PDB file of C-alpha atoms and ligand atoms in Angstrom:
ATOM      1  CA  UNK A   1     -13.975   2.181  29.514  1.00 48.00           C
ATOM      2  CA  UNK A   2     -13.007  -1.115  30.753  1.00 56.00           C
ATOM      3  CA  UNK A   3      -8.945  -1.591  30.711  1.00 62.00           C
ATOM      4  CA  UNK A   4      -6.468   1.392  31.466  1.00 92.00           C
ATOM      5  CA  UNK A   5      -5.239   2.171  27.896  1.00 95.00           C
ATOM      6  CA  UNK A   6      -0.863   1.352  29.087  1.00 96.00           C
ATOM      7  CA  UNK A   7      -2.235  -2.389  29.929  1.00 97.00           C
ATOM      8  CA  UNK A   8      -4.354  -2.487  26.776  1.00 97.00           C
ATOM      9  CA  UNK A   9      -1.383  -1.226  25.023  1.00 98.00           C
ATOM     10  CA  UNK A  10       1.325  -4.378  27.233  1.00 97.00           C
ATOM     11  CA  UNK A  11      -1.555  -6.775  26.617  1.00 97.00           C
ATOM     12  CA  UNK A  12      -2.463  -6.269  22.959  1.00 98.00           C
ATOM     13  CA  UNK A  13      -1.316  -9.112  20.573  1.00 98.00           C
ATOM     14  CA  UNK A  14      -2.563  -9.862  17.271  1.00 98.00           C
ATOM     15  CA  UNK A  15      -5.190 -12.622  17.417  1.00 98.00           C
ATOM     16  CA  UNK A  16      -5.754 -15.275  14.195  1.00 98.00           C
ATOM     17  CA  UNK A  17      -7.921 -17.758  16.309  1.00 98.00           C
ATOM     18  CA  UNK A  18     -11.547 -16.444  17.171  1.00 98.00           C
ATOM     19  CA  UNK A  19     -14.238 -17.889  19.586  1.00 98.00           C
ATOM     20  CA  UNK A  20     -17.384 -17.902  17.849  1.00 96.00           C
ATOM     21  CA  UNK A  21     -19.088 -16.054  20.129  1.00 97.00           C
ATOM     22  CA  UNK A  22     -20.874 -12.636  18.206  1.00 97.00           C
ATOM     23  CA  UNK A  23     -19.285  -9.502  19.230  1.00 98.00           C
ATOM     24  CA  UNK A  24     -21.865  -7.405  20.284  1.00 97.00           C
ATOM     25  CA  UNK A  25     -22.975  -4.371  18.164  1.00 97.00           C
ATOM     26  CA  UNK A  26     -22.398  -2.025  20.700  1.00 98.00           C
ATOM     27  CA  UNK A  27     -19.119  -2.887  20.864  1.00 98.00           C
ATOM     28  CA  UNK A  28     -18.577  -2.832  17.014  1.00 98.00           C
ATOM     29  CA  UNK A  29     -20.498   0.983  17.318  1.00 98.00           C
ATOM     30  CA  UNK A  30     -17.353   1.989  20.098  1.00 98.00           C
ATOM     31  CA  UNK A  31     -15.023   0.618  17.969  1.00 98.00           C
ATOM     32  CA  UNK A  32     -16.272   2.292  14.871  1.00 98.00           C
ATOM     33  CA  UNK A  33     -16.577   5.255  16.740  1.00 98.00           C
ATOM     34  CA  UNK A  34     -13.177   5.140  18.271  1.00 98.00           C
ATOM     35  CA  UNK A  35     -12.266   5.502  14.327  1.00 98.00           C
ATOM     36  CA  UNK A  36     -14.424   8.630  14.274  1.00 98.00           C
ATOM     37  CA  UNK A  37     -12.248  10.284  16.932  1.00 98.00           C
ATOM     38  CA  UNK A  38      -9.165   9.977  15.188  1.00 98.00           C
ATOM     39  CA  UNK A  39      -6.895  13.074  14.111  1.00 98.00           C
ATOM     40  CA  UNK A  40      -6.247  13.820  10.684  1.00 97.00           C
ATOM     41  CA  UNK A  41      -3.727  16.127   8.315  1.00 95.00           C
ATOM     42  CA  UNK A  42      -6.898  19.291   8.179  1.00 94.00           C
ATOM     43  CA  UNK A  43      -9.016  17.371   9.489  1.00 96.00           C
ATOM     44  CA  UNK A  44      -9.580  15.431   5.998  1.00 96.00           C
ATOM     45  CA  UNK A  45     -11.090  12.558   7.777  1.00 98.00           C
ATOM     46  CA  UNK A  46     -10.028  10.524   4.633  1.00 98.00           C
ATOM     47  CA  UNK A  47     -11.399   7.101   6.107  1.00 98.00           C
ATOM     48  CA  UNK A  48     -14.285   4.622   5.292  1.00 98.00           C
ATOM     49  CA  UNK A  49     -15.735   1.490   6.885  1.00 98.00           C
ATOM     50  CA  UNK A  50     -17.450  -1.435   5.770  1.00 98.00           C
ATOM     51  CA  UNK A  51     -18.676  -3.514   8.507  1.00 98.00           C
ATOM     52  CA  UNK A  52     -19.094  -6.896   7.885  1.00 98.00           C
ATOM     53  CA  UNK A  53     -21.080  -8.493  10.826  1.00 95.00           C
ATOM     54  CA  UNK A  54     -22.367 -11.373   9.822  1.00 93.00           C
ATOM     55  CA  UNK A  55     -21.772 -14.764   7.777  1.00 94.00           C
ATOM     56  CA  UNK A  56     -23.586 -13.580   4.920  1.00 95.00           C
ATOM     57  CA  UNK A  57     -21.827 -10.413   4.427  1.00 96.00           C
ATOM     58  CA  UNK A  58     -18.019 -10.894   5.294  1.00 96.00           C
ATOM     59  CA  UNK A  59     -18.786 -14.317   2.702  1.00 95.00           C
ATOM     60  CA  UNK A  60     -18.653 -11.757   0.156  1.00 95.00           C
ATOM     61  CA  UNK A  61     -14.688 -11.523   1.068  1.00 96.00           C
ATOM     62  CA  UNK A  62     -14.391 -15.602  -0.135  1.00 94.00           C
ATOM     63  CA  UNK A  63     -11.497 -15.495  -2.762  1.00 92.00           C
ATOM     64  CA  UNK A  64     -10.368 -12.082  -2.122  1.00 94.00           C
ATOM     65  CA  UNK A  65      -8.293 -12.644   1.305  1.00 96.00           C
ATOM     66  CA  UNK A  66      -5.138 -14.875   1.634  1.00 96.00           C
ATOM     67  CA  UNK A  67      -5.151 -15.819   5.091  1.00 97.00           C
ATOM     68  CA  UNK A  68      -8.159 -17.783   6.145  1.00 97.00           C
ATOM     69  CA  UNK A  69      -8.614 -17.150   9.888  1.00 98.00           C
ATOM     70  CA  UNK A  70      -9.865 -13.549   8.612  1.00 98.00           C
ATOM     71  CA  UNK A  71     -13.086 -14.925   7.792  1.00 97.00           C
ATOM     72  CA  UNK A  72     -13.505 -17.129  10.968  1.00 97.00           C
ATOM     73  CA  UNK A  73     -13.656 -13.647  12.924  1.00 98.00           C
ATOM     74  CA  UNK A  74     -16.883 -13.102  13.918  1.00 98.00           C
ATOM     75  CA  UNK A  75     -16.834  -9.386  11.977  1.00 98.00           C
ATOM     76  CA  UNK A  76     -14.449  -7.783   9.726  1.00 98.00           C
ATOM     77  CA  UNK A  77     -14.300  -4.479   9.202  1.00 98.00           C
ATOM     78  CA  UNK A  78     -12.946  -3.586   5.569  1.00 98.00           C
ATOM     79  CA  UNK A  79     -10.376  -0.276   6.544  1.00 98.00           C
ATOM     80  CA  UNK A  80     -10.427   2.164   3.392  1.00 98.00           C
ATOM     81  CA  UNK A  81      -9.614   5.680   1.860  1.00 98.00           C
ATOM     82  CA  UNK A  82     -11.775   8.015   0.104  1.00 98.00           C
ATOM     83  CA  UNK A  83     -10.177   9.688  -2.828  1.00 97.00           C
ATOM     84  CA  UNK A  84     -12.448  12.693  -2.659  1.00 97.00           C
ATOM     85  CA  UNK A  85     -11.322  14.176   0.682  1.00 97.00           C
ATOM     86  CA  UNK A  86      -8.399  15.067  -1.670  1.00 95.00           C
ATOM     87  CA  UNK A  87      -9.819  17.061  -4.024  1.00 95.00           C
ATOM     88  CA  UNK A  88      -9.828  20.631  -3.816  1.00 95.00           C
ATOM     89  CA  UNK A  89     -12.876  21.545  -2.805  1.00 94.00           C
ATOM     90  CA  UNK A  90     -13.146  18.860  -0.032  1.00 95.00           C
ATOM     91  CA  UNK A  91      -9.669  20.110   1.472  1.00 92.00           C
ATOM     92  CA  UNK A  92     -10.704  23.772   1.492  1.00 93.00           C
ATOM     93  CA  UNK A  93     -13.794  23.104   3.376  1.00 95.00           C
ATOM     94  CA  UNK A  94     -11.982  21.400   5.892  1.00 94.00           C
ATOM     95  CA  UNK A  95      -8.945  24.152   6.102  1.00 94.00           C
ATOM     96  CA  UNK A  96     -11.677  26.807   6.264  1.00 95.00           C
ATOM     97  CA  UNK A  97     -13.458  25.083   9.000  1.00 95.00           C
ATOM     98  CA  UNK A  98     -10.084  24.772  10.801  1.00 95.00           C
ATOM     99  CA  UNK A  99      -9.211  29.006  10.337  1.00 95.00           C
ATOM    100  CA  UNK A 100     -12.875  29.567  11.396  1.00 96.00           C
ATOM    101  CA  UNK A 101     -12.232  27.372  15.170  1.00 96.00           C
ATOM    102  CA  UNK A 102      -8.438  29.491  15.230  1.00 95.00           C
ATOM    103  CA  UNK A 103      -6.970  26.354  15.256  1.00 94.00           C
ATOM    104  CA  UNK A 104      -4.921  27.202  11.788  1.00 93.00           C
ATOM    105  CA  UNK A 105      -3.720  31.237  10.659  1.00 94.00           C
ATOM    106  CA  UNK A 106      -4.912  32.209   7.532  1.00 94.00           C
ATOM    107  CA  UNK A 107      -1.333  32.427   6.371  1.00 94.00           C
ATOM    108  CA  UNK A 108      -0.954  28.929   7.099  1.00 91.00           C
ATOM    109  CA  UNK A 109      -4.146  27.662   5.438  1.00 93.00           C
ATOM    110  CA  UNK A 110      -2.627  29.600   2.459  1.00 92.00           C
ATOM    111  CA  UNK A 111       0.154  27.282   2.447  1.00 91.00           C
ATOM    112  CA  UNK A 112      -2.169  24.516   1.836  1.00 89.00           C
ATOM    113  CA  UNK A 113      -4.796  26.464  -0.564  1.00 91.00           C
ATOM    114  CA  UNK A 114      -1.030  27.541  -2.905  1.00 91.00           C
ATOM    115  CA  UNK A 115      -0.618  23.441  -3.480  1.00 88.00           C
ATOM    116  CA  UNK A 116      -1.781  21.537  -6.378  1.00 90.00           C
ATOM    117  CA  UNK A 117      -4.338  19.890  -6.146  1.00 91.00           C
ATOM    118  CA  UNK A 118      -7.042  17.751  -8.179  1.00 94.00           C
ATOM    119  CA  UNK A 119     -10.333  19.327  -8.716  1.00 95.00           C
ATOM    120  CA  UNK A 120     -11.778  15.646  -9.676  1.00 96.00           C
ATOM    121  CA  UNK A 121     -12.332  12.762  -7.960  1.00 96.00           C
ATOM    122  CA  UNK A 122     -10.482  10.460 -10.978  1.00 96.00           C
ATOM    123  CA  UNK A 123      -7.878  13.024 -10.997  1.00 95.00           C
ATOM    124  CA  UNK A 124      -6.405  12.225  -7.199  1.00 95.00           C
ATOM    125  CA  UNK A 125      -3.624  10.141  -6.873  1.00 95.00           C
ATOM    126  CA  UNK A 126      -3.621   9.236  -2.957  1.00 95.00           C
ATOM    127  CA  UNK A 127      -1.068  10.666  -1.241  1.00 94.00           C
ATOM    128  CA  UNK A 128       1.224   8.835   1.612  1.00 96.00           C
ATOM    129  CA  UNK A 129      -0.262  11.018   4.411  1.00 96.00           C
ATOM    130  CA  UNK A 130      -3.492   9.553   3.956  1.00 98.00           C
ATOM    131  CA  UNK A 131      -1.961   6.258   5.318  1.00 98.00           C
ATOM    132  CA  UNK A 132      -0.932   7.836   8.256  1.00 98.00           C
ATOM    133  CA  UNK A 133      -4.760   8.941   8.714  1.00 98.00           C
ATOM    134  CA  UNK A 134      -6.055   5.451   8.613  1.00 98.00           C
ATOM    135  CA  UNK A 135      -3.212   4.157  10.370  1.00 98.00           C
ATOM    136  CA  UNK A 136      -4.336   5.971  13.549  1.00 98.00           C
ATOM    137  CA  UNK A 137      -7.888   5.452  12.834  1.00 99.00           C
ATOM    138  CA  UNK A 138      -7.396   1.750  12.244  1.00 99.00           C
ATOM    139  CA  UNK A 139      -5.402   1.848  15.181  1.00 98.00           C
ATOM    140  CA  UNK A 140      -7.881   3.645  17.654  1.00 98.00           C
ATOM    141  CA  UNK A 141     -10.153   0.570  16.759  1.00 98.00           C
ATOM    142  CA  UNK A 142      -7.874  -2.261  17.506  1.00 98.00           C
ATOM    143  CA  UNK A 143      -7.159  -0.469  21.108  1.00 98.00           C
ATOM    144  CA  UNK A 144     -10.754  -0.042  22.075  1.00 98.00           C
ATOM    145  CA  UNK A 145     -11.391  -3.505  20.859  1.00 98.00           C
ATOM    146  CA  UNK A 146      -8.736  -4.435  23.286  1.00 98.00           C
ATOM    147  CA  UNK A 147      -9.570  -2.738  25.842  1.00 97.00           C
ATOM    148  CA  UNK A 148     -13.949  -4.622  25.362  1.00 97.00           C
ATOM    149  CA  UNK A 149     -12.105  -7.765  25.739  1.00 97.00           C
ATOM    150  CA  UNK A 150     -11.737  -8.184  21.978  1.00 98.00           C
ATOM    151  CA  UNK A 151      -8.748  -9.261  19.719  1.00 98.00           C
ATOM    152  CA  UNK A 152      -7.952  -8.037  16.408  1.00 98.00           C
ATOM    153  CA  UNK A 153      -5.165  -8.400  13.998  1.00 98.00           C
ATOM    154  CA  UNK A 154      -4.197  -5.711  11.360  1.00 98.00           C
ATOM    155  CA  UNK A 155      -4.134  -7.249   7.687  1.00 98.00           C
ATOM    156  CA  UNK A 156      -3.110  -6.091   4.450  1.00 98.00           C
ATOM    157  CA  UNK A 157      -2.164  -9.106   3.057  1.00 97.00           C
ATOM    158  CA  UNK A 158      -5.256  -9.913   0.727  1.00 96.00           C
ATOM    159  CA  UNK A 159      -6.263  -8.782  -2.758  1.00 95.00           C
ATOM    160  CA  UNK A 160      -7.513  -5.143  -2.635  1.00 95.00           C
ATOM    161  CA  UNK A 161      -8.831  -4.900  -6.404  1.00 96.00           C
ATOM    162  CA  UNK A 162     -10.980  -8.313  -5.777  1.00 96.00           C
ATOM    163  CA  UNK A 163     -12.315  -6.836  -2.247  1.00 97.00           C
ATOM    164  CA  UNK A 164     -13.106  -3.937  -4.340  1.00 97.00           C
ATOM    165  CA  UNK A 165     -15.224  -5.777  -6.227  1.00 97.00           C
ATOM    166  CA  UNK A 166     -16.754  -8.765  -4.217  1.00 96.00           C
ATOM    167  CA  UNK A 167     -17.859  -5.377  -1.832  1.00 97.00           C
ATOM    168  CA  UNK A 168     -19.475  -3.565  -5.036  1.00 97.00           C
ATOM    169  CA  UNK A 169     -17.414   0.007  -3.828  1.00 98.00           C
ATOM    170  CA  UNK A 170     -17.231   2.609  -5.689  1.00 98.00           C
ATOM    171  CA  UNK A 171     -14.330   4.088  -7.557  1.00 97.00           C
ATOM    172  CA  UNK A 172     -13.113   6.645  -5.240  1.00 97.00           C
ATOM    173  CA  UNK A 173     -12.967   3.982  -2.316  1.00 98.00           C
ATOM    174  CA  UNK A 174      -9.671   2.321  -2.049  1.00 98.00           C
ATOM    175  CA  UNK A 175      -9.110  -1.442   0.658  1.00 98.00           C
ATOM    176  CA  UNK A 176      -6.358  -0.879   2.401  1.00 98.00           C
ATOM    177  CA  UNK A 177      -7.027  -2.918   5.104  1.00 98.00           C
ATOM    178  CA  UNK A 178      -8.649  -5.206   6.865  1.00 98.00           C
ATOM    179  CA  UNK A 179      -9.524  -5.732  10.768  1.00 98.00           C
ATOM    180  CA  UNK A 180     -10.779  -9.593  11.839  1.00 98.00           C
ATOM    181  CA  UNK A 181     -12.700  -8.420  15.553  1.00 98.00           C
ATOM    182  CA  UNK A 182     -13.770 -11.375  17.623  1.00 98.00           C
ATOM    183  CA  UNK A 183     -13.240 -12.678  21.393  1.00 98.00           C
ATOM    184  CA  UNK A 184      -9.744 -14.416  21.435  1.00 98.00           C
ATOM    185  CA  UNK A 185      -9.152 -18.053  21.224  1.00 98.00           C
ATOM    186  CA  UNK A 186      -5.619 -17.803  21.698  1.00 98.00           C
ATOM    187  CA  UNK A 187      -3.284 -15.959  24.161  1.00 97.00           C
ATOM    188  CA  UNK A 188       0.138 -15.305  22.639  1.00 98.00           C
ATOM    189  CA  UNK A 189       3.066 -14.152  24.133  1.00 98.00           C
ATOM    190  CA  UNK A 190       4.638 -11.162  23.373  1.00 98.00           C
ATOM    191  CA  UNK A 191       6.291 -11.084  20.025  1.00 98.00           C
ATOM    192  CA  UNK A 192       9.563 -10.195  19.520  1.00 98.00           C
ATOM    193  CA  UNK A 193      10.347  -6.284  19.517  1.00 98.00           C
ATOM    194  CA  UNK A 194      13.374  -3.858  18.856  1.00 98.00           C
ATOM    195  CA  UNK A 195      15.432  -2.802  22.299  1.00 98.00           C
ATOM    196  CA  UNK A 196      15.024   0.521  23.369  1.00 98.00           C
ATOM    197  CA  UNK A 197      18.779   1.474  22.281  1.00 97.00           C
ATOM    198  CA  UNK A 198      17.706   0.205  18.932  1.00 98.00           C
ATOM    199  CA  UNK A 199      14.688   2.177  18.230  1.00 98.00           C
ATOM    200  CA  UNK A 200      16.253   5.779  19.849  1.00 98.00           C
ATOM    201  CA  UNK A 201      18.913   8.060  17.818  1.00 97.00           C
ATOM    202  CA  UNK A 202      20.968  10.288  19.649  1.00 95.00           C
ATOM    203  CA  UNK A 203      21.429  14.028  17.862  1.00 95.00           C
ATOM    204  CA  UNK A 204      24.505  14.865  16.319  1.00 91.00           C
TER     205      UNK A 204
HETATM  206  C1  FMN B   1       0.081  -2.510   8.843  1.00 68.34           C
HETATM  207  C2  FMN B   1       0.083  -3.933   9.329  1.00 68.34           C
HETATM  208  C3  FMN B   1      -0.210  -4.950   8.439  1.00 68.34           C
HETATM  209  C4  FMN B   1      -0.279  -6.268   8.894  1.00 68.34           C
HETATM  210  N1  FMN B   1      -0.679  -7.240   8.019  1.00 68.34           N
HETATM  211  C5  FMN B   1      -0.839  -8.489   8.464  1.00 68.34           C
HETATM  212  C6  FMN B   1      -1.365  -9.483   7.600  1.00 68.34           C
HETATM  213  O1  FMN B   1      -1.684  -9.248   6.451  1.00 68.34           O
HETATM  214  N2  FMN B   1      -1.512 -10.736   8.109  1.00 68.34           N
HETATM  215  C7  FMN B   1      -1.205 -11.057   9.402  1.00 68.34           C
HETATM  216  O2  FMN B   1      -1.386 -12.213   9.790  1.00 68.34           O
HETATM  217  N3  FMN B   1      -0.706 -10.123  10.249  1.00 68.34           N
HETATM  218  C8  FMN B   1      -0.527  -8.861   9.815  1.00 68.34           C
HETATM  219  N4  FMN B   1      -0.065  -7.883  10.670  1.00 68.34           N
HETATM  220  C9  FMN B   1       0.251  -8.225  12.071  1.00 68.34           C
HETATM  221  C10 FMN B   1       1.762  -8.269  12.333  1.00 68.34           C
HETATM  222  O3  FMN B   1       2.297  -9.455  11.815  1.00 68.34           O
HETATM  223  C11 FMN B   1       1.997  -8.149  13.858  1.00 68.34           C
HETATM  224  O4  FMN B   1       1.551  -6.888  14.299  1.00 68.34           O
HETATM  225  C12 FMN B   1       3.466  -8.308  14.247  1.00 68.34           C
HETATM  226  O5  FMN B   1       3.944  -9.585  13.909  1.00 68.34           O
HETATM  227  C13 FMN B   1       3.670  -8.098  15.753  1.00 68.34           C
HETATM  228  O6  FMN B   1       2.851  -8.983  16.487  1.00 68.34           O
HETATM  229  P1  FMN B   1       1.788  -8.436  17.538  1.00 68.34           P
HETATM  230  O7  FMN B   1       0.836  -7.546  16.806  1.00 68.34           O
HETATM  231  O8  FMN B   1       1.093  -9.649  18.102  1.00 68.34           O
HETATM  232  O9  FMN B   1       2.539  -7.673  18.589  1.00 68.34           O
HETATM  233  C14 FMN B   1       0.022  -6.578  10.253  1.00 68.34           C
HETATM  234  C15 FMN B   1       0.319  -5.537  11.125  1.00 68.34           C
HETATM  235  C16 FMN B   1       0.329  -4.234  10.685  1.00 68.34           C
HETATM  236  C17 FMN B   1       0.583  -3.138  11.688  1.00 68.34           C
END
């Protein structure tokens, strides 16, 4: 590992101008698997990648993103959820994988078994924690791309239905975000941020 993850963390900005220089595929493979890694509500791993390395492929995303420095990033990598780690049998796999490592009781596992939950694919409605998975995961990958030199910028300003489509994904794959990777052509100062005072509550 290259950079100490606090000054990856001070030095991270979100970069919209690339250098055209290729990132290497080793480095896309630590970033992917720096997604891998990520925790999860049981473990659902609800994430999916598409990796678009080259011209040919991320040209696909022509018409279906707003901003256009996304596609002068050397890769993109399209962020998305899989609405069949929420189906029932998918979830008790994972819980009963969790009880069998003693990392959940049974009791609580029967918490999770008691909910409702879809038995079909069409039938699941994503829920909000499933954000929070690919949030970290998405996350994880702009840090380690920060700390191989690389800049990144989170986007979810683009049309998901049309990346849907111009991609050829299947139903239970949702966009929800994408993740421009290249060397930096820019160094921005820090943007603004909330005080300290203003981000901390004191108890009652
Ligand atoms: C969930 C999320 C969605 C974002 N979507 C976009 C986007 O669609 N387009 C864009 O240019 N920046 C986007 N950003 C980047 C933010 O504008 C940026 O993080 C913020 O202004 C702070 O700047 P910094 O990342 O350089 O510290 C997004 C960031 C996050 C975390």
């Amino acid at each position: 590992m290259s950079a100490k993850l606090e000054e990856v963390i001070k030095n991270r900005r979100s970069i919209r101008k690339f250098k055209s220089e290729q990132v290497p595929a080793e480095d896309l493979e630590r970033i992917i698997e720096a997604a891998r890694l990520a925790p999860s509500g049981t473990n659902r791993q609800p994430w999916r990648f598409v990796l678009l390395g080259d011209d040919r492929k991320k040209s696909k995303l022509e018409g279906a993103v707003i901003q256009p420095f996304v596609l002068r990033a050397p890769a993109v990598i399209v962020c998305c959820l899989d609405r069949k780690s929420y189906t029932r049998g998918l979830v008790e796999q994972r819980m009963k994988e969790l009880v069998r490592l003693n990392v959940v009781s049974e009791e609580a596992a029967g918490y999770i078994y008691n909910r409702k939950m879809p038995e079909k694919t069409e039938d699941v409605v994503i829920p909000s924690s499933a954000y929070i998975d690919l949030g970290i995961a998405v996350e994880h990958m702009v840090l380690m791309a920060g700390s191989l030199g690389l800049g990144s910028c989170w986007v979810r300003l683009f049309n998901p239905q049309q990346v849907h489509e111009a991609l050829g994904l299947p139903a239970n794959i949702e966009a929800v975000a994408l993740l421009p990777l290249g060397y930096p052509a820019e160094s921005p100062p820090p943007r603004p941020r909330l005080d300290r005072n203003e981000i901390m509550i004191d108890p009652e």
